Amino acid sequence: KNEVEQSPQNLTAQEGEFITINCSYSVGISALHWLQQHPGGGIVSLFMLSSGKKKHGRLIATINIQEKHSSLHITASHPRDSAVYICAVEGGGGADGLTFGKGTHLIIQP
Amino acid sequence: NAGVTQTPKFQVLKTGQSMTLQCAQDMNHEYMSWYRQDPGMGLRLIHYSVGAGITDQGEVPNGYNVSRSTTEDFPLRLLSAAPSQTSVYFCASRMAANTGELFFGEGSRLTVL
């Protein structure tokens, strides 16, 4: 089964800072998902990518297939970005092919 | 579009009771799944379905039962609740297995006393 590691586990930053969250995995994959979960809330898909880079508003996701690594960047961070960010990979095991990381808990202070 | 609708949002059960978590999607998605989320752990797959009439076990299926009689609905049944089943449960759907983005319900917080 694919091993998915996210770093950091917890991150506290000031409003306006540039944020980077990392995801590494152990076995080759076909795609990677970035998900967002607000406190007490549901889970929302931010990106699904298999190569290169995707951008949506202030969020940027990149993936390096050779290095088995992905990053999620948040530019001009805002308190409403406070959430848990979850990386999930497709391929390399798991009953339905998906393996989830444990999440990165981000707090943006005003 | 309502997306994925999950009910109830909160439930308290006594050990040994049974209940059903409901999940419905209106996007005509073939793939649906149930996960549980526990502190310090990633989402863990309980059961999944790749289409109506087809279900399969995930990583932690014991104590849970599912059926998929229609494309829209994928209920999760707890047969005899145990304190170890205290968790937050999420239903998810996507176009097909390994295809498209994931859509999640709002979650159901279950406490078993």
Coordinates of N, CA and C in Angstrom, one line a residue:
Chain A
K1 N 0.8 -1.2 0.0 CA 0.0 0.0 0.0 C 0.9 1.2 0.0
N2 N 0.4 2.3 -0.7 CA 1.2 3.5 -0.7 C 1.2 4.2 0.6
E3 N 2.4 4.7 1.0 CA 2.6 5.4 2.2 C 2.5 6.9 1.9
V4 N 1.6 7.6 2.5 CA 1.5 9.1 2.2 C 1.9 9.9 3.5
E5 N 2.8 10.7 3.3 CA 3.3 11.5 4.4 C 3.1 13.0 4.1
Q6 N 2.5 13.7 5.0 CA 2.3 15.2 4.9 C 3.1 15.9 5.9
S7 N 3.6 17.0 5.4 CA 4.4 17.9 6.4 C 4.1 19.4 6.0
P8 N 4.1 20.2 7.1 CA 4.1 19.8 8.5 C 2.7 19.3 8.9
Q9 N 2.7 18.7 10.1 CA 1.4 18.2 10.6 C 0.5 19.4 11.1
N10 N 1.2 20.4 11.6 CA 0.5 21.6 12.1 C 1.3 22.8 11.7
L11 N 0.6 23.9 11.3 CA 1.2 25.1 10.8 C 0.4 26.3 11.3
T12 N 1.1 27.2 11.9 CA 0.4 28.5 12.3 C 1.2 29.6 11.6
A13 N 0.5 30.5 11.0 CA 1.1 31.6 10.2 C 0.3 32.9 10.4
Q14 N 0.9 34.0 10.0 CA 0.2 35.3 10.1 C -0.5 35.5 8.7
E15 N -1.6 36.3 8.8 CA -2.3 36.7 7.6 C -1.3 37.3 6.6
G16 N -1.4 36.9 5.4 CA -0.6 37.5 4.3 C 0.6 36.6 3.9
E17 N 1.0 35.7 4.8 CA 2.1 34.9 4.5 C 1.9 33.9 3.4
F18 N 3.0 33.5 2.8 CA 3.0 32.4 1.7 C 3.1 31.1 2.4
I19 N 2.2 30.2 2.1 CA 2.1 28.9 2.8 C 2.4 27.8 1.9
T20 N 3.2 26.8 2.4 CA 3.5 25.6 1.6 C 3.2 24.4 2.5
I21 N 2.5 23.5 1.9 CA 2.2 22.2 2.5 C 2.7 21.1 1.6
N22 N 3.4 20.1 2.2 CA 4.0 19.1 1.3 C 3.3 17.7 1.5
C23 N 3.4 16.9 0.4 CA 2.9 15.6 0.4 C 3.9 14.7 -0.3
S24 N 4.3 13.6 0.3 CA 5.2 12.7 -0.3 C 4.6 11.3 -0.2
Y25 N 4.9 10.5 -1.2 CA 4.3 9.2 -1.3 C 5.3 8.2 -1.7
S26 N 5.1 6.9 -1.5 CA 6.2 5.9 -1.6 C 6.1 5.2 -3.0
V27 N 5.0 5.1 -3.6 CA 4.8 4.3 -4.8 C 4.2 5.1 -5.9
G28 N 4.6 4.8 -7.1 CA 4.1 5.6 -8.3 C 2.6 5.7 -8.3
I29 N 2.1 6.8 -8.7 CA 0.6 7.0 -8.7 C 0.1 7.5 -10.1
S30 N -1.2 7.4 -10.2 CA -1.8 7.9 -11.4 C -2.4 9.4 -11.3
A31 N -2.7 9.7 -10.0 CA -3.2 11.1 -9.8 C -3.1 11.4 -8.3
L32 N -3.2 12.7 -8.0 CA -3.1 13.1 -6.6 C -4.2 14.1 -6.3
H33 N -4.8 14.0 -5.2 CA -5.9 15.0 -4.8 C -5.4 15.8 -3.6
W34 N -5.8 17.1 -3.7 CA -5.7 18.0 -2.5 C -7.1 18.3 -2.1
L35 N -7.4 18.1 -0.8 CA -8.7 18.3 -0.2 C -8.6 19.3 1.0
Q36 N -9.7 20.0 1.2 CA -9.8 21.0 2.3 C -10.9 20.6 3.2
Q37 N -10.7 20.7 4.5 CA -11.7 20.4 5.5 C -11.7 21.5 6.6
H38 N -12.8 22.3 6.6 CA -12.9 23.4 7.6 C -13.3 22.7 8.9
P39 N -13.0 23.4 10.1 CA -13.4 22.8 11.4 C -14.9 22.5 11.5
G40 N -15.1 21.2 11.8 CA -16.5 20.8 11.9 C -17.3 20.7 10.6
G41 N -16.6 20.8 9.5 CA -17.2 20.9 8.2 C -16.9 19.7 7.4
G42 N -17.5 19.7 6.2 CA -17.3 18.7 5.2 C -16.0 18.8 4.5
I43 N -15.7 18.0 3.6 CA -14.5 17.9 2.9 C -14.7 18.4 1.4
V44 N -13.9 19.3 0.9 CA -14.1 19.8 -0.4 C -12.8 19.5 -1.2
S45 N -13.0 19.1 -2.5 CA -11.9 18.9 -3.4 C -11.3 20.2 -3.9
L46 N -10.0 20.4 -3.7 CA -9.4 21.6 -4.3 C -8.8 21.3 -5.6
F47 N -8.0 20.2 -5.7 CA -7.3 19.9 -7.0 C -7.2 18.4 -7.2
M48 N -7.2 18.0 -8.4 CA -6.8 16.7 -8.8 C -5.8 16.9 -9.9
L49 N -4.6 16.3 -9.7 CA -3.6 16.5 -10.7 C -2.7 15.3 -10.9
S50 N -2.2 15.1 -12.1 CA -1.3 14.0 -12.4 C 0.0 14.4 -12.9
S51 N 0.2 15.7 -13.2 CA 1.5 16.2 -13.6 C 1.4 17.7 -13.6
G52 N 2.6 18.3 -13.5 CA 2.7 19.8 -13.6 C 2.2 20.6 -12.4
K53 N 1.3 21.5 -12.8 CA 0.9 22.6 -11.9 C -0.5 23.0 -12.2
K54 N -1.3 23.3 -11.1 CA -2.6 23.8 -11.3 C -2.8 25.0 -10.4
K55 N -3.6 26.0 -10.8 CA -3.8 27.2 -10.0 C -5.3 27.5 -10.0
H56 N -5.8 27.8 -8.8 CA -7.2 28.2 -8.6 C -7.2 29.4 -7.6
G57 N -7.4 30.6 -8.1 CA -7.4 31.7 -7.2 C -6.0 31.9 -6.5
R58 N -6.0 31.9 -5.2 CA -4.7 32.0 -4.4 C -4.1 30.6 -4.2
L59 N -4.6 29.6 -4.6 CA -4.1 28.2 -4.4 C -3.4 27.7 -5.6
I60 N -2.2 27.1 -5.3 CA -1.4 26.5 -6.4 C -1.0 25.1 -6.0
A61 N -1.2 24.1 -6.8 CA -0.7 22.8 -6.5 C 0.2 22.4 -7.6
T62 N 1.3 21.7 -7.1 CA 2.3 21.2 -8.0 C 2.6 19.8 -7.7
I63 N 3.1 19.0 -8.7 CA 3.4 17.6 -8.5 C 4.7 17.3 -9.3
N64 N 5.6 16.6 -8.6 CA 6.8 16.1 -9.3 C 6.7 14.6 -9.2
I65 N 6.4 13.9 -10.3 CA 6.1 12.5 -10.4 C 7.4 11.7 -10.1
Q66 N 8.5 12.2 -10.6 CA 9.8 11.5 -10.5 C 10.2 11.5 -9.0
E67 N 10.0 12.6 -8.3 CA 10.4 12.7 -6.9 C 9.3 12.2 -6.0
K68 N 8.1 11.9 -6.5 CA 7.0 11.4 -5.7 C 6.6 12.4 -4.6
H69 N 6.4 13.6 -5.1 CA 6.2 14.7 -4.1 C 5.2 15.7 -4.8
S70 N 4.4 16.3 -3.9 CA 3.5 17.4 -4.3 C 3.5 18.4 -3.3
S71 N 3.2 19.7 -3.7 CA 3.1 20.8 -2.8 C 1.8 21.5 -3.0
L72 N 1.2 22.1 -2.0 CA 0.1 23.0 -2.1 C 0.5 24.3 -1.5
H73 N 0.4 25.3 -2.3 CA 0.8 26.7 -1.9 C -0.4 27.6 -1.8
I74 N -0.4 28.4 -0.8 CA -1.4 29.4 -0.6 C -0.7 30.8 -0.6
T75 N -1.1 31.6 -1.5 CA -0.5 33.0 -1.5 C -1.4 34.0 -0.8
A76 N -0.8 35.0 -0.2 CA -1.6 36.0 0.5 C -2.6 35.3 1.5
S77 N -2.2 34.5 2.4 CA -3.0 33.7 3.2 C -4.0 34.6 4.0
H78 N -5.1 34.0 4.3 CA -6.2 34.7 5.0 C -6.8 33.8 6.1
P79 N -7.3 34.4 7.2 CA -7.9 33.5 8.3 C -8.9 32.5 7.7
R80 N -9.6 32.8 6.7 CA -10.6 31.9 6.2 C -9.9 30.6 5.5
D81 N -8.6 30.7 5.3 CA -7.9 29.5 4.8 C -7.6 28.5 5.9
S82 N -7.8 28.9 7.2 CA -7.6 28.0 8.3 C -8.5 26.7 8.1
A83 N -7.8 25.6 8.0 CA -8.5 24.4 7.7 C -7.5 23.2 7.8
V84 N -8.0 22.0 7.7 CA -7.1 20.9 7.5 C -7.0 20.6 6.0
Y85 N -5.8 20.4 5.5 CA -5.6 20.1 4.1 C -5.1 18.7 4.0
I86 N -5.8 17.9 3.2 CA -5.5 16.5 3.1 C -5.1 16.1 1.7
C87 N -4.0 15.4 1.6 CA -3.5 14.8 0.4 C -4.0 13.4 0.2
A88 N -4.4 13.0 -1.0 CA -4.8 11.7 -1.3 C -4.2 11.2 -2.6
V89 N -3.7 10.0 -2.7 CA -3.1 9.6 -3.9 C -3.8 8.4 -4.5
E90 N -3.8 8.3 -5.8 CA -4.4 7.2 -6.5 C -3.4 6.2 -7.1
G91 N -3.5 5.0 -6.8 CA -2.6 4.0 -7.3 C -1.6 3.5 -6.2
G92 N -1.1 2.4 -6.4 CA -0.1 1.8 -5.4 C -0.7 1.1 -4.3
G93 N -2.0 0.7 -4.4 CA -2.6 0.0 -3.3 C -3.9 0.6 -2.8
G94 N -4.4 0.0 -1.7 CA -5.7 0.5 -1.2 C -6.8 -0.2 -1.9
A95 N -7.9 -0.5 -1.2 CA -9.0 -1.3 -1.8 C -9.6 -0.6 -3.0
D96 N -9.7 0.7 -2.9 CA -10.3 1.4 -4.1 C -9.2 2.3 -4.7
G97 N -8.0 2.0 -4.4 CA -6.9 2.7 -5.1 C -6.5 4.1 -4.4
L98 N -7.3 4.5 -3.4 CA -7.0 5.8 -2.8 C -6.3 5.6 -1.4
T99 N -5.3 6.4 -1.2 CA -4.7 6.4 0.1 C -4.6 7.8 0.6
F100 N -5.0 8.1 1.8 CA -5.1 9.4 2.3 C -4.0 9.7 3.3
G101 N -3.4 10.9 3.2 CA -2.6 11.4 4.3 C -3.4 11.8 5.5
K102 N -2.6 12.1 6.6 CA -3.3 12.4 7.9 C -3.7 13.8 8.0
G103 N -3.3 14.6 7.0 CA -3.7 16.0 7.0 C -2.7 17.0 7.6
T104 N -2.8 18.2 7.2 CA -2.0 19.3 7.8 C -3.0 20.3 8.3
H105 N -2.9 20.6 9.6 CA -3.8 21.5 10.3 C -3.2 22.9 10.2
L106 N -3.8 23.8 9.4 CA -3.3 25.2 9.2 C -4.2 26.2 9.9
I107 N -3.5 27.1 10.6 CA -4.2 28.2 11.3 C -3.5 29.5 10.8
I108 N -4.4 30.4 10.3 CA -3.9 31.7 9.9 C -4.4 32.7 10.8
Q109 N -3.5 33.4 11.5 CA -3.9 34.4 12.5 C -4.0 35.8 11.9
P110 N -5.0 36.5 12.3 CA -5.1 37.9 11.7 C -4.0 38.8 12.2
Chain B
N1 N -27.9 21.7 -8.0 CA -27.5 20.4 -7.6 C -27.2 20.3 -6.1
A2 N -27.7 19.3 -5.4 CA -27.5 19.2 -4.0 C -26.1 18.5 -3.8
G3 N -25.6 17.8 -4.7 CA -24.3 17.1 -4.5 C -24.5 15.8 -3.8
V4 N -23.7 15.7 -2.7 CA -23.8 14.5 -1.8 C -24.5 14.9 -0.5
T5 N -25.6 14.2 -0.2 CA -26.4 14.5 1.0 C -26.3 13.4 1.9
Q6 N -25.9 13.7 3.1 CA -25.6 12.7 4.1 C -26.5 13.0 5.4
T7 N -27.1 12.0 5.9 CA -27.9 12.2 7.1 C -27.8 10.9 8.0
P8 N -27.9 11.1 9.4 CA -28.0 12.4 10.1 C -26.7 13.0 10.3
K9 N -26.6 14.3 10.7 CA -25.3 14.9 11.0 C -24.8 14.5 12.3
F10 N -25.6 14.2 13.3 CA -25.2 13.8 14.6 C -26.1 12.6 15.0
Q11 N -25.5 11.7 15.8 CA -26.3 10.6 16.3 C -25.6 10.0 17.5
V12 N -26.3 9.7 18.5 CA -25.8 9.0 19.7 C -26.5 7.7 19.8
L13 N -25.8 6.6 20.0 CA -26.3 5.3 20.1 C -25.8 4.6 21.4
K14 N -26.6 3.7 21.8 CA -26.1 2.8 22.9 C -25.5 1.6 22.3
T15 N -24.5 1.0 23.0 CA -23.9 -0.2 22.5 C -24.9 -1.3 22.2
G16 N -24.8 -1.9 21.0 CA -25.7 -2.9 20.6 C -26.9 -2.5 19.7
Q17 N -27.1 -1.1 19.7 CA -28.1 -0.6 18.8 C -27.7 -0.7 17.4
S18 N -28.6 -0.6 16.5 CA -28.3 -0.6 15.1 C -28.8 0.7 14.5
M19 N -28.2 1.2 13.4 CA -28.7 2.4 12.7 C -28.2 2.4 11.3
T20 N -28.8 3.3 10.5 CA -28.4 3.4 9.1 C -28.0 4.9 8.9
L21 N -26.8 5.1 8.3 CA -26.4 6.4 7.8 C -26.8 6.5 6.3
Q22 N -27.5 7.5 6.0 CA -28.0 7.6 4.6 C -27.0 8.5 3.8
C23 N -26.9 8.1 2.5 CA -26.1 8.9 1.6 C -26.8 8.9 0.2
A24 N -26.9 10.1 -0.3 CA -27.5 10.2 -1.7 C -26.8 11.2 -2.5
Q25 N -26.6 10.9 -3.8 CA -26.0 11.9 -4.7 C -26.9 12.0 -5.9
D26 N -26.8 13.3 -6.5 CA -27.7 13.6 -7.6 C -26.9 13.9 -8.8
M27 N -25.7 13.4 -8.9 CA -24.8 13.7 -10.0 C -24.6 12.5 -11.0
N28 N -25.4 11.5 -10.8 CA -25.3 10.3 -11.6 C -23.9 9.6 -11.5
H29 N -23.3 9.7 -10.4 CA -22.0 9.1 -10.2 C -22.1 7.6 -10.0
E30 N -21.2 6.9 -10.7 CA -21.1 5.4 -10.5 C -20.5 5.0 -9.2
Y31 N -19.5 5.7 -8.8 CA -18.6 5.3 -7.7 C -19.1 6.1 -6.4
M32 N -19.3 5.3 -5.4 CA -19.6 5.9 -4.0 C -18.9 5.1 -3.0
S33 N -18.6 5.8 -1.9 CA -17.8 5.1 -0.8 C -18.1 5.7 0.5
W34 N -17.8 5.0 1.6 CA -17.9 5.4 2.9 C -16.5 5.4 3.6
Y35 N -16.2 6.4 4.3 CA -15.0 6.5 5.1 C -15.3 6.9 6.5
R36 N -14.4 6.5 7.4 CA -14.5 7.0 8.7 C -13.2 7.8 9.0
Q37 N -13.4 8.8 9.8 CA -12.3 9.7 10.2 C -12.1 9.8 11.7
D38 N -10.9 9.4 12.1 CA -10.6 9.3 13.5 C -9.4 10.2 13.8
P39 N -9.3 10.8 15.0 CA -8.2 11.7 15.3 C -6.8 11.0 15.1
G40 N -6.0 11.8 14.4 CA -4.6 11.3 14.2 C -4.5 10.3 13.1
M41 N -5.6 10.0 12.4 CA -5.5 9.0 11.3 C -6.1 9.6 10.0
G42 N -5.6 9.1 8.9 CA -6.2 9.5 7.7 C -7.6 8.9 7.5
L43 N -8.3 9.4 6.5 CA -9.6 8.8 6.2 C -9.4 7.3 5.8
R44 N -10.2 6.5 6.4 CA -10.1 5.0 6.2 C -11.4 4.5 5.5
L45 N -11.2 3.7 4.4 CA -12.3 3.2 3.6 C -13.0 2.1 4.3
I46 N -14.3 2.2 4.4 CA -15.1 1.2 5.0 C -15.7 0.2 3.9
H47 N -16.5 0.8 3.0 CA -17.0 0.0 1.9 C -17.1 0.9 0.7
Y48 N -17.1 0.4 -0.5 CA -17.3 1.2 -1.7 C -18.1 0.4 -2.7
S49 N -18.6 1.2 -3.7 CA -19.4 0.6 -4.8 C -19.0 1.3 -6.1
V50 N -18.9 0.5 -7.1 CA -18.5 1.0 -8.4 C -19.7 1.1 -9.3
G51 N -20.9 0.8 -8.8 CA -22.1 0.9 -9.6 C -23.3 0.2 -8.9
A52 N -24.5 0.4 -9.3 CA -25.7 -0.2 -8.7 C -25.5 -1.7 -8.7
G53 N -25.8 -2.3 -7.5 CA -25.7 -3.7 -7.4 C -24.4 -4.3 -7.1
I54 N -23.3 -3.4 -7.0 CA -22.0 -3.9 -6.8 C -21.4 -3.1 -5.6
T55 N -21.0 -3.9 -4.6 CA -20.3 -3.3 -3.4 C -19.1 -4.2 -3.1
D56 N -18.1 -3.6 -2.4 CA -16.9 -4.3 -2.0 C -16.4 -3.7 -0.7
Q57 N -15.6 -4.5 0.0 CA -15.1 -4.1 1.3 C -13.9 -3.2 1.1
G58 N -13.7 -2.3 2.1 CA -12.6 -1.5 2.1 C -11.6 -2.0 3.2
E59 N -10.9 -1.0 3.8 CA -9.9 -1.3 4.8 C -10.5 -1.7 6.1
V60 N -11.6 -1.2 6.5 CA -12.2 -1.4 7.9 C -13.6 -1.8 7.8
P61 N -14.0 -2.9 7.2 CA -15.4 -3.2 6.9 C -16.2 -3.8 8.1
N62 N -15.5 -4.4 9.1 CA -16.1 -5.2 10.1 C -17.1 -4.3 10.9
G63 N -18.3 -4.9 11.1 CA -19.4 -4.2 11.8 C -20.3 -3.3 11.0
Y64 N -20.0 -3.2 9.7 CA -20.7 -2.4 8.8 C -21.3 -3.2 7.6
N65 N -22.4 -2.7 7.1 CA -23.0 -3.4 6.0 C -23.5 -2.3 5.0
V66 N -23.4 -2.6 3.7 CA -23.9 -1.6 2.7 C -24.7 -2.3 1.6
S67 N -25.4 -1.5 0.9 CA -26.1 -2.0 -0.3 C -26.2 -0.9 -1.3
R68 N -26.3 -1.2 -2.6 CA -26.4 -0.2 -3.6 C -27.5 -0.6 -4.6
S69 N -28.8 -0.4 -4.2 CA -29.9 -0.8 -5.1 C -30.1 0.2 -6.2
T70 N -29.7 1.5 -6.0 CA -29.9 2.5 -7.0 C -28.6 3.2 -7.2
T71 N -28.4 3.9 -8.3 CA -27.2 4.7 -8.5 C -27.1 5.8 -7.5
E72 N -28.2 6.3 -7.1 CA -28.2 7.5 -6.2 C -27.9 7.3 -4.7
D73 N -28.3 6.1 -4.2 CA -28.2 5.9 -2.8 C -27.2 4.8 -2.4
F74 N -26.6 5.1 -1.3 CA -25.6 4.1 -0.7 C -25.6 4.2 0.8
P75 N -26.6 3.5 1.4 CA -26.7 3.6 2.9 C -25.6 2.7 3.6
L76 N -25.2 3.2 4.7 CA -24.3 2.4 5.6 C -25.0 2.0 6.8
R77 N -25.0 0.7 7.1 CA -25.7 0.1 8.3 C -24.7 -0.3 9.3
L78 N -24.9 0.1 10.5 CA -24.2 -0.4 11.7 C -25.1 -1.5 12.3
L79 N -24.6 -2.7 12.3 CA -25.4 -3.8 12.7 C -25.6 -3.9 14.2
S80 N -24.6 -3.7 15.0 CA -24.7 -3.8 16.4 C -23.6 -2.8 16.9
A81 N -23.9 -1.6 17.2 CA -22.9 -0.5 17.5 C -22.0 -0.9 18.6
A82 N -20.8 -0.5 18.5 CA -19.8 -0.7 19.5 C -19.1 0.7 19.8
P83 N -18.5 0.9 21.0 CA -17.8 2.2 21.2 C -16.7 2.5 20.2
S84 N -16.1 1.4 19.7 CA -15.0 1.6 18.7 C -15.5 2.2 17.4
Q85 N -16.8 2.2 17.2 CA -17.4 2.8 16.0 C -17.7 4.3 16.2
T86 N -17.4 4.8 17.3 CA -17.5 6.3 17.5 C -16.5 6.9 16.6
S87 N -17.0 7.8 15.7 CA -16.2 8.4 14.7 C -17.0 9.4 13.9
V88 N -16.3 10.1 13.0 CA -17.0 10.9 12.0 C -17.0 10.1 10.7
Y89 N -18.2 10.0 10.1 CA -18.3 9.2 8.8 C -18.6 10.1 7.7
F90 N -17.9 9.9 6.6 CA -18.1 10.6 5.3 C -18.4 9.7 4.2
C91 N -19.4 10.1 3.5 CA -19.8 9.5 2.2 C -19.2 10.3 1.1
A92 N -18.7 9.6 0.0 CA -18.1 10.3 -1.1 C -18.6 9.7 -2.4
S93 N -18.5 10.5 -3.5 CA -18.9 10.0 -4.8 C -17.9 10.6 -5.8
R94 N -17.8 9.9 -6.9 CA -17.1 10.4 -8.1 C -17.7 9.8 -9.3
M95 N -17.3 10.3 -10.5 CA -17.9 9.8 -11.7 C -17.8 8.3 -11.9
A96 N -16.6 7.8 -11.7 CA -16.3 6.4 -11.7 C -15.1 6.1 -10.9
A97 N -14.8 4.9 -10.7 CA -13.5 4.5 -9.9 C -12.3 5.1 -10.7
N98 N -11.5 5.8 -9.9 CA -10.2 6.4 -10.5 C -10.5 7.5 -11.5
T99 N -11.7 8.0 -11.5 CA -12.0 9.0 -12.5 C -12.7 10.2 -11.9
G100 N -12.1 11.4 -12.1 CA -12.8 12.6 -11.7 C -12.5 13.0 -10.2
E101 N -12.9 14.2 -9.9 CA -12.7 14.7 -8.5 C -13.7 14.0 -7.6
L102 N -13.3 14.1 -6.3 CA -14.1 13.5 -5.2 C -15.1 14.5 -4.7
F103 N -16.3 14.1 -4.4 CA -17.3 14.9 -3.8 C -17.7 14.2 -2.5
F104 N -17.7 15.0 -1.4 CA -18.0 14.5 -0.1 C -19.2 15.0 0.5
G105 N -19.9 14.2 1.3 CA -21.0 14.7 2.1 C -20.4 15.6 3.3
E106 N -21.4 16.1 4.1 CA -21.0 17.0 5.2 C -20.5 16.2 6.4
G107 N -20.6 15.0 6.4 CA -20.2 14.2 7.5 C -21.2 13.9 8.5
S108 N -21.1 12.7 9.2 CA -22.0 12.3 10.3 C -21.2 12.0 11.5
R109 N -21.4 12.7 12.6 CA -20.7 12.4 13.8 C -21.5 11.4 14.7
L110 N -20.9 10.3 14.9 CA -21.6 9.2 15.6 C -20.9 8.9 16.9
T111 N -21.6 8.9 18.0 CA -21.1 8.5 19.3 C -21.8 7.3 19.8
V112 N -21.0 6.3 20.2 CA -21.6 5.1 20.7 C -21.2 5.0 22.2
L113 N -22.2 4.9 23.0 CA -22.0 4.9 24.5 C -21.9 3.5 25.0

